[in-house]
Amino acid sequence: MDIGILGTGVVARTLGGRLDRLGHDVLLGTRDPAQTLARTEPDRFGAPPFARWQEAHREVGLGTFAQAAAHGELVVNATAGAASLDALRSAGPETLAGKVLLDVANPLDPSSGFPPALAVSNTDSLAEQIQRLVPGARLVKSLNTVNASVMVDPAALADAEHSIFVSGDDAGAKAMVTDLLRSFGWRDVVDLGDLSTARGPEMLMPLWLRLFGALGTPAFNVKVVR
Amino acid sequence: MDIGILGTGVVARTLGGRLDRLGHDVLLGTRDPAQTLARTEPDRFGAPPFARWQEAHREVGLGTFAQAAAHGELVVNATAGAASLDALRSAGPETLAGKVLLDVANPLDPSSGFPPALAVSNTDSLAEQIQRLVPGARLVKSLNTVNASVMVDPAALADAEHSIFVSGDDAGAKAMVTDLLRSFGWRDVVDLGDLSTARGPEMLMPLWLRLFGALGTPAFNVKVVR
């Protein structure tokens, strides 16, 4: 499948690399590809410059946000939450109309110190903000509750005996995303319901950040025990 | 141990009954004991009137909020979140000074429809509001992430293979609460850190409410898989 990924950070790279290995045709999108490729320093999280990552992932293309959106039958929002709405405006709401849009971002407010607070929560969510901006997209929220490495390889943690959530208004889009999740190795995919249910997984982030602190590793997840 | 419980609803009764069976001396507190005992109709959640419950729990006493606070070496806030600050004012901040106060409430806003939104979240929590109201209490947040029946009998669900959180500034108070949790059957007690970490478990409630809808039962919990 042709897949566009908005973003070039660790989440976008990890998803892009995994999807490429699974045989998909992946194009990452960024605001200014030339600038992204020209970087020679690690980013603020210590990730190596994009050009070095791409040397090991020659099959994964790089274009603008709009090119990635046009490329994908499925488009993934893997930008930082604070940059997501701008990225989607650049990607083009009309280009995304009718496409499945998988949003994996968390609306962390980088100006709020550590641990960061959420920029939107409780009575609204980043997912709902995105849907209002891109009303024609078939939006699904998922994967935002785990670290990038857990996203693409859940079996590396407790033999995948843990849970991932999907929220969205479009049953067909949720089915496509669920198939993709299963191809990553996810076994317990919990459909929470319509897109407003994304508030729940987004509001898990404050607990996730504290568990990260308490456990000393981002390689964890929750299992819904019932 | 002498334990006071603020509240007479399902959570207070379930905790009170369990603590009584474990050999503790339990006094429940309410705003107006005579009025609570005079009720003959089920409450708005369908729970039988208190007097009928007490017929089967003769060892569990009933008094005012202030009497329950005075009675307990450990005091539990098991009132509804929207009523908690008023209940603690009635209990008496000076009476609670130096005591371990276990807060199990969720700050659900009953005026917000269903599923309810949180009345406080993100940059503050009910636990922190309570601590500011009762600065002398040794406050611990726990148990708010599960249904009352799971609170007191975690082994009835998946042999207790799931997690419960504690947050608080007082290590000794957290140790006392952790011992109490273990006496209920909890095996995985995760210390998140200081009291501000209670924002995480309180913000789990929107996901809990949606899981309740998706799973069709309140008998579930999350396990932290690491």
Coordinates of C-alpha atoms in Angstrom, one line a residue:
Chain A
M1 CA 0.0 0.0 0.0
D2 CA 1.1 3.6 -0.6
I3 CA 1.6 5.2 2.8
G4 CA 2.4 8.9 3.5
I5 CA 3.8 9.8 6.9
L6 CA 3.7 13.4 8.1
G7 CA 6.9 14.0 10.2
T8 CA 10.5 13.0 10.1
G9 CA 11.2 12.5 13.8
V10 CA 11.7 9.3 15.7
V11 CA 8.1 8.3 15.5
A12 CA 7.8 8.9 11.8
R13 CA 11.1 7.2 11.1
T14 CA 10.2 4.2 13.2
L15 CA 6.9 3.8 11.6
G16 CA 8.3 4.4 8.1
G17 CA 11.1 1.9 8.5
R18 CA 8.7 -0.8 9.8
L19 CA 6.1 -0.1 7.1
D20 CA 8.9 -0.3 4.4
R21 CA 10.1 -3.6 5.7
L22 CA 6.5 -4.8 5.6
G23 CA 6.5 -4.1 1.8
H24 CA 4.6 -0.8 1.7
D25 CA 5.7 2.2 -0.4
V26 CA 6.4 4.9 2.1
L27 CA 6.9 8.6 1.6
L28 CA 7.7 10.8 4.6
G29 CA 6.6 14.4 4.5
T30 CA 8.2 17.5 6.1
R31 CA 7.8 21.3 5.8
D32 CA 11.0 21.8 3.8
P33 CA 12.7 18.6 2.5
A34 CA 15.9 20.4 1.5
Q35 CA 16.3 21.9 5.0
T36 CA 15.5 18.5 6.6
L37 CA 18.2 16.8 4.4
A38 CA 20.7 19.6 5.1
R39 CA 20.7 19.1 8.8
T40 CA 24.0 17.6 10.2
E41 CA 23.3 17.7 13.9
P42 CA 21.2 15.4 16.1
D43 CA 17.7 16.8 16.9
R44 CA 16.8 18.0 20.4
F45 CA 16.0 14.4 21.5
G46 CA 19.4 13.1 20.3
A47 CA 18.2 11.4 17.1
P48 CA 20.7 11.5 14.3
P49 CA 20.2 13.9 11.4
F50 CA 17.6 12.6 8.9
A51 CA 20.0 12.2 6.0
R52 CA 22.0 9.7 8.0
W53 CA 18.9 7.7 8.9
Q54 CA 17.9 7.7 5.2
E55 CA 21.2 6.2 4.2
A56 CA 20.0 3.0 5.9
H57 CA 16.5 3.4 4.5
R58 CA 17.0 4.1 0.8
E59 CA 13.5 2.8 -0.1
V60 CA 11.8 5.4 2.1
G61 CA 11.2 8.7 0.2
L62 CA 11.1 12.3 1.5
G63 CA 8.8 15.0 0.2
T64 CA 6.7 17.9 1.4
F65 CA 3.7 17.4 3.7
A66 CA 1.5 17.9 0.6
Q67 CA 3.5 15.2 -1.4
A68 CA 3.2 12.7 1.4
A69 CA -0.5 13.4 1.7
A70 CA -1.0 12.9 -2.0
H71 CA 1.1 9.8 -2.0
G72 CA -0.7 7.8 0.6
E73 CA -3.8 5.7 0.4
L74 CA -3.2 5.8 4.2
V75 CA -1.7 8.9 5.7
V76 CA -0.1 8.9 9.2
N77 CA 0.2 12.0 11.4
A78 CA 3.4 11.4 13.2
T79 CA 4.3 15.1 13.8
A80 CA 4.6 16.5 17.3
G81 CA 1.2 17.4 18.7
A82 CA 2.1 21.1 18.9
A83 CA 2.9 21.1 15.2
S84 CA 0.2 18.8 13.9
L85 CA -2.5 21.3 12.9
D86 CA 0.1 23.3 10.9
A87 CA 1.4 20.2 9.2
L88 CA -2.1 19.1 8.3
R89 CA -2.9 22.6 6.9
S90 CA 0.3 22.2 4.7
A91 CA -0.7 18.7 3.7
G92 CA -3.9 20.0 2.4
P93 CA -7.4 19.2 3.7
E94 CA -8.7 18.7 0.2
T95 CA -5.8 16.3 -0.6
L96 CA -6.7 14.2 2.5
A97 CA -10.4 14.0 1.7
G98 CA -11.6 10.4 1.5
K99 CA -8.3 9.1 2.7
V100 CA -7.7 7.1 5.9
L101 CA -5.7 9.4 8.3
L102 CA -4.1 7.7 11.3
D103 CA -3.3 10.2 14.1
V104 CA -0.6 8.9 16.5
A105 CA 0.3 12.3 18.0
N106 CA -0.1 13.6 21.6
P107 CA -1.1 17.2 22.3
L108 CA 1.8 17.9 24.7
D109 CA 2.3 21.5 25.4
P110 CA 6.1 22.0 25.2
S111 CA 5.9 25.4 27.0
S112 CA 4.5 23.8 30.2
G113 CA 7.7 22.4 31.7
F114 CA 8.3 18.8 32.6
P115 CA 6.3 16.7 32.7
P116 CA 4.4 18.6 30.0
A117 CA 0.7 19.3 30.4
L118 CA -1.8 18.7 27.6
A119 CA -2.6 21.6 25.2
V120 CA -6.2 20.2 24.8
S121 CA -8.0 17.7 26.9
N122 CA -11.1 16.7 28.8
T123 CA -13.9 18.2 26.6
D124 CA -11.9 18.1 23.3
S125 CA -8.9 16.3 21.9
L126 CA -6.2 16.8 19.3
A127 CA -8.0 14.1 17.2
E128 CA -11.2 16.1 17.2
Q129 CA -9.3 19.3 16.3
I130 CA -7.7 17.5 13.4
Q131 CA -11.1 16.1 12.2
R132 CA -12.6 19.6 12.3
L133 CA -9.6 20.9 10.2
V134 CA -9.8 18.0 7.8
P135 CA -13.5 17.1 7.8
G136 CA -13.2 14.8 4.7
A137 CA -10.5 12.6 6.1
R138 CA -11.4 9.2 7.6
L139 CA -9.7 9.8 10.9
V140 CA -8.5 7.1 13.3
K141 CA -6.7 7.7 16.6
S142 CA -4.3 5.0 17.7
L143 CA -0.8 4.2 18.9
N144 CA -0.4 7.4 20.8
T145 CA -0.3 5.5 24.1
V146 CA 3.1 3.8 23.5
N147 CA 6.6 4.6 22.7
A148 CA 7.7 4.4 19.0
S149 CA 9.5 1.1 19.4
V150 CA 6.5 -0.5 21.1
M151 CA 4.2 0.9 18.4
V152 CA 5.9 -1.2 15.6
D153 CA 7.1 -4.2 17.6
P154 CA 4.6 -5.0 20.4
A155 CA 5.8 -8.6 20.6
A156 CA 9.2 -7.4 21.9
L157 CA 7.3 -6.5 25.1
A158 CA 5.7 -9.4 27.0
D159 CA 4.9 -11.3 23.8
A160 CA 2.4 -8.6 22.8
E161 CA 0.3 -9.4 25.9
H162 CA -0.9 -5.7 26.2
S163 CA -3.4 -3.5 24.6
I164 CA -3.8 -0.8 21.9
F165 CA -6.8 1.5 21.4
V166 CA -8.6 2.7 18.2
S167 CA -11.1 5.6 18.1
G168 CA -12.9 6.9 15.0
D169 CA -16.2 7.6 13.3
D170 CA -15.5 5.5 10.2
A171 CA -15.7 1.7 10.7
G172 CA -13.9 0.9 7.4
A173 CA -11.0 3.2 8.4
K174 CA -10.8 1.5 11.8
A175 CA -10.8 -1.9 10.1
M176 CA -7.9 -0.8 7.8
V177 CA -5.9 0.6 10.8
T178 CA -6.6 -2.6 12.8
D179 CA -5.3 -4.7 10.0
L180 CA -2.1 -2.6 9.9
L181 CA -1.8 -2.9 13.7
R182 CA -2.1 -6.7 13.5
S183 CA 0.6 -6.7 10.8
F184 CA 2.9 -5.0 13.4
G185 CA 2.1 -7.8 15.9
W186 CA -0.7 -6.2 17.9
R187 CA -3.0 -8.9 19.3
D188 CA -5.3 -6.9 21.6
V189 CA -6.8 -4.0 19.6
V190 CA -9.6 -2.4 21.7
D191 CA -12.2 -0.3 19.7
L192 CA -13.3 2.4 22.1
G193 CA -15.9 3.8 19.8
D194 CA -16.3 7.2 18.0
L195 CA -13.7 9.8 17.6
S196 CA -14.6 11.6 20.8
T197 CA -13.3 8.5 22.7
A198 CA -9.8 9.6 21.6
R199 CA -9.9 11.9 24.7
G200 CA -9.3 8.9 26.8
P201 CA -6.1 7.6 25.2
E202 CA -4.8 11.2 24.8
M203 CA -5.4 11.8 28.6
L204 CA -3.4 8.7 29.4
M205 CA -0.3 10.6 28.6
P206 CA 0.1 12.2 32.0
L207 CA 0.1 8.7 33.6
W208 CA 2.4 7.5 30.9
L209 CA 4.9 10.2 31.6
R210 CA 4.8 9.4 35.4
L211 CA 5.2 5.7 34.7
F212 CA 8.2 6.5 32.5
G213 CA 9.7 8.3 35.5
A214 CA 8.8 5.6 38.0
L215 CA 9.9 2.6 35.8
G216 CA 12.9 4.3 34.2
T217 CA 12.2 3.0 30.7
P218 CA 9.8 3.9 27.9
A219 CA 9.4 0.2 27.0
F220 CA 6.1 -0.5 28.8
N221 CA 2.4 -0.4 28.0
V222 CA -0.9 -1.2 29.7
K223 CA -2.9 -4.4 29.2
V224 CA -6.7 -4.1 29.6
V225 CA -7.4 -7.0 32.0
R226 CA -11.0 -8.2 31.9
Chain B
M1 CA -6.8 -0.2 63.1
D2 CA -9.5 2.5 63.6
I3 CA -10.6 3.6 60.2
G4 CA -13.0 6.4 59.3
I5 CA -14.6 6.5 55.9
L6 CA -16.2 9.7 54.5
G7 CA -19.2 8.7 52.5
T8 CA -22.0 6.1 52.6
G9 CA -22.4 5.2 48.9
V10 CA -21.3 2.0 47.1
V11 CA -17.6 2.8 47.3
A12 CA -17.7 3.7 51.1
R13 CA -19.9 0.6 51.8
T14 CA -17.7 -1.8 49.8
L15 CA -14.5 -0.5 51.5
G16 CA -16.2 -0.4 54.9
G17 CA -17.4 -4.0 54.6
R18 CA -14.1 -5.3 53.5
L19 CA -12.1 -3.4 56.2
D20 CA -14.5 -4.7 58.8
R21 CA -14.0 -8.3 57.7
L22 CA -10.3 -7.7 57.8
G23 CA -10.7 -6.9 61.5
H24 CA -10.6 -3.1 61.5
D25 CA -12.9 -0.9 63.5
V26 CA -14.8 1.1 60.9
L27 CA -16.9 4.2 61.2
L28 CA -18.6 5.7 58.1
G29 CA -19.2 9.4 58.1
T30 CA -22.0 11.3 56.4
R31 CA -23.4 14.9 56.5
D32 CA -26.5 14.0 58.5
P33 CA -26.6 10.5 60.0
A34 CA -30.3 10.6 60.9
Q35 CA -31.2 11.6 57.4
T36 CA -29.0 8.9 55.9
L37 CA -30.6 6.3 58.2
A38 CA -34.2 7.5 57.4
R39 CA -33.9 6.9 53.7
T40 CA -36.1 4.1 52.4
E41 CA -35.5 4.3 48.7
P42 CA -32.6 3.1 46.6
D43 CA -30.1 5.9 45.7
R44 CA -29.8 7.3 42.1
F45 CA -27.4 4.4 41.2
G46 CA -29.8 1.8 42.5
A47 CA -28.0 1.0 45.7
P48 CA -30.4 -0.1 48.5
P49 CA -31.0 2.4 51.3
F50 CA -28.1 2.6 53.9
A51 CA -30.2 1.3 56.8
R52 CA -30.8 -2.0 54.9
W53 CA -27.1 -2.3 54.1
Q54 CA -26.2 -1.7 57.8
E55 CA -28.5 -4.5 58.9
A56 CA -26.0 -6.9 57.3
H57 CA -23.0 -4.9 58.6
R58 CA -23.8 -4.3 62.3
E59 CA -20.1 -3.9 63.2
V60 CA -19.8 -0.8 60.9
G61 CA -20.7 2.4 62.6
L62 CA -22.3 5.5 61.2
G63 CA -21.6 9.1 62.4
T64 CA -20.9 12.5 61.1
F65 CA -18.0 13.4 58.8
A66 CA -16.3 14.9 61.8
Q67 CA -16.9 11.8 63.9
A68 CA -15.5 9.6 61.2
A69 CA -12.4 11.8 60.8
A70 CA -11.9 11.8 64.6
H71 CA -12.3 8.0 64.8
G72 CA -9.8 7.0 62.2
E73 CA -6.0 6.6 62.4
L74 CA -6.5 6.3 58.7
V75 CA -9.3 8.2 57.0
V76 CA -10.7 7.4 53.5
N77 CA -12.3 9.9 51.3
A78 CA -14.9 7.8 49.5
T79 CA -17.4 10.6 48.7
A80 CA -18.3 11.6 45.2
G81 CA -15.6 13.9 43.7
A82 CA -18.0 16.8 43.4
A83 CA -18.8 16.5 47.1
S84 CA -15.4 15.8 48.4
L85 CA -14.2 19.3 49.3
D86 CA -17.4 20.0 51.2
A87 CA -17.1 16.7 53.0
L88 CA -13.5 17.4 54.1
R89 CA -14.5 20.9 55.3
S90 CA -17.1 19.2 57.5
A91 CA -14.7 16.5 58.6
G92 CA -12.4 19.3 59.8
P93 CA -8.9 20.1 58.5
E94 CA -7.6 20.3 62.1
T95 CA -9.0 16.9 63.0
L96 CA -7.3 15.4 60.0
A97 CA -3.9 16.9 60.7
G98 CA -1.2 14.3 61.1
K99 CA -3.6 11.5 59.9
V100 CA -3.2 9.4 56.8
L101 CA -5.9 10.4 54.4
L102 CA -6.5 8.0 51.5
D103 CA -8.4 9.7 48.6
V104 CA -10.1 7.3 46.3
A105 CA -12.5 9.9 44.6
N106 CA -12.7 11.0 41.0
P107 CA -13.4 14.6 40.1
L108 CA -16.3 13.8 37.7
D109 CA -18.4 16.8 36.8
P110 CA -22.0 15.5 37.1
S111 CA -23.3 18.5 35.2
S112 CA -21.3 17.6 32.0
G113 CA -23.6 14.9 30.6
F114 CA -22.4 11.3 29.8
P115 CA -19.7 10.4 29.8
P116 CA -18.9 13.1 32.4
A117 CA -15.9 15.4 32.0
L118 CA -13.4 16.1 34.8
A119 CA -14.0 19.1 37.0
V120 CA -10.3 19.5 37.5
S121 CA -7.4 18.0 35.5
N122 CA -4.2 18.5 33.5
T123 CA -2.5 21.2 35.6
D124 CA -4.2 20.3 38.9
S125 CA -6.1 17.4 40.5
L126 CA -8.7 16.7 43.1
A127 CA -6.0 15.2 45.3
E128 CA -4.0 18.5 45.2
Q129 CA -7.1 20.5 45.9
I130 CA -7.8 18.3 48.9
Q131 CA -4.2 18.6 50.1
R132 CA -4.4 22.4 49.9
L133 CA -7.7 22.3 51.9
V134 CA -6.2 19.9 54.5
P135 CA -2.5 20.8 54.5
G136 CA -1.8 18.8 57.7
A137 CA -3.1 15.5 56.4
R138 CA -0.7 12.8 55.1
L139 CA -2.5 12.4 51.8
V140 CA -2.3 9.4 49.5
K141 CA -4.2 9.0 46.2
S142 CA -5.0 5.4 45.2
L143 CA -7.8 3.1 44.1
N144 CA -9.6 5.7 42.0
T145 CA -8.8 3.8 38.8
V146 CA -11.0 0.8 39.5
N147 CA -14.6 -0.1 40.4
A148 CA -15.4 -0.6 44.1
S149 CA -15.6 -4.4 43.8
V150 CA -12.1 -4.5 42.1
M151 CA -10.8 -2.2 44.8
V152 CA -11.3 -4.6 47.6
D153 CA -11.0 -7.9 45.8
P154 CA -8.4 -7.6 43.0
A155 CA -7.8 -11.4 43.0
A156 CA -11.3 -11.9 41.7
L157 CA -10.1 -10.4 38.4
A158 CA -7.3 -12.4 36.6
D159 CA -5.7 -13.6 39.9
A160 CA -4.7 -9.9 40.7
E161 CA -2.5 -9.8 37.7
H162 CA -3.1 -6.0 37.2
S163 CA -1.9 -2.8 38.7
I164 CA -2.8 -0.1 41.2
F165 CA -1.2 3.3 41.7
V166 CA -0.2 5.3 44.8
S167 CA 0.7 9.0 44.7
G168 CA 1.7 11.2 47.7
D169 CA 4.3 13.3 49.3
D170 CA 4.6 11.3 52.6
A171 CA 6.5 8.0 52.3
G172 CA 5.2 6.6 55.5
A173 CA 1.6 7.3 54.6
K174 CA 2.2 5.6 51.2
A175 CA 3.7 2.6 53.0
M176 CA 0.7 2.3 55.3
V177 CA -1.7 2.5 52.3
T178 CA 0.4 0.0 50.4
D179 CA 0.1 -2.4 53.3
L180 CA -3.6 -1.9 53.3
L181 CA -3.7 -2.6 49.5
R182 CA -1.7 -5.8 49.9
S183 CA -4.2 -6.9 52.6
F184 CA -7.0 -6.5 50.0
G185 CA -4.9 -8.8 47.7
W186 CA -3.2 -6.2 45.5
R187 CA 0.2 -7.5 44.2
D188 CA 1.4 -4.9 41.8
V189 CA 1.3 -1.5 43.6
V190 CA 3.1 1.2 41.5
D191 CA 4.4 4.2 43.4
L192 CA 4.2 7.0 40.9
G193 CA 5.8 9.6 43.1
D194 CA 4.7 12.8 44.7
L195 CA 1.1 14.0 45.0
S196 CA 1.1 15.9 41.7
T197 CA 1.4 12.5 40.0
A198 CA -2.2 11.9 41.0
R199 CA -3.2 13.9 37.9
G200 CA -2.3 10.8 35.9
P201 CA -4.6 8.3 37.6
E202 CA -7.4 10.9 37.8
M203 CA -7.0 11.5 34.1
L204 CA -7.4 7.8 33.4
M205 CA -11.1 8.2 34.2
P206 CA -12.2 9.2 30.6
L207 CA -10.5 6.1 29.2
W208 CA -12.0 4.0 32.0
L209 CA -15.5 5.3 31.2
R210 CA -15.0 4.5 27.5
L211 CA -13.6 1.0 28.3
F212 CA -16.7 0.5 30.5
G213 CA -18.8 1.3 27.5
A214 CA -16.7 -0.9 25.1
L215 CA -16.4 -3.9 27.4
G216 CA -19.9 -3.8 28.9
T217 CA -18.6 -4.4 32.5
P218 CA -16.9 -2.4 35.2
A219 CA -15.0 -5.5 36.3
F220 CA -11.7 -4.6 34.5
N221 CA -8.4 -2.9 35.2
V222 CA -5.1 -2.1 33.5
K223 CA -1.9 -4.0 34.1
V224 CA 1.3 -2.1 33.6
V225 CA 3.3 -4.5 31.4
R226 CA 7.1 -3.9 31.5

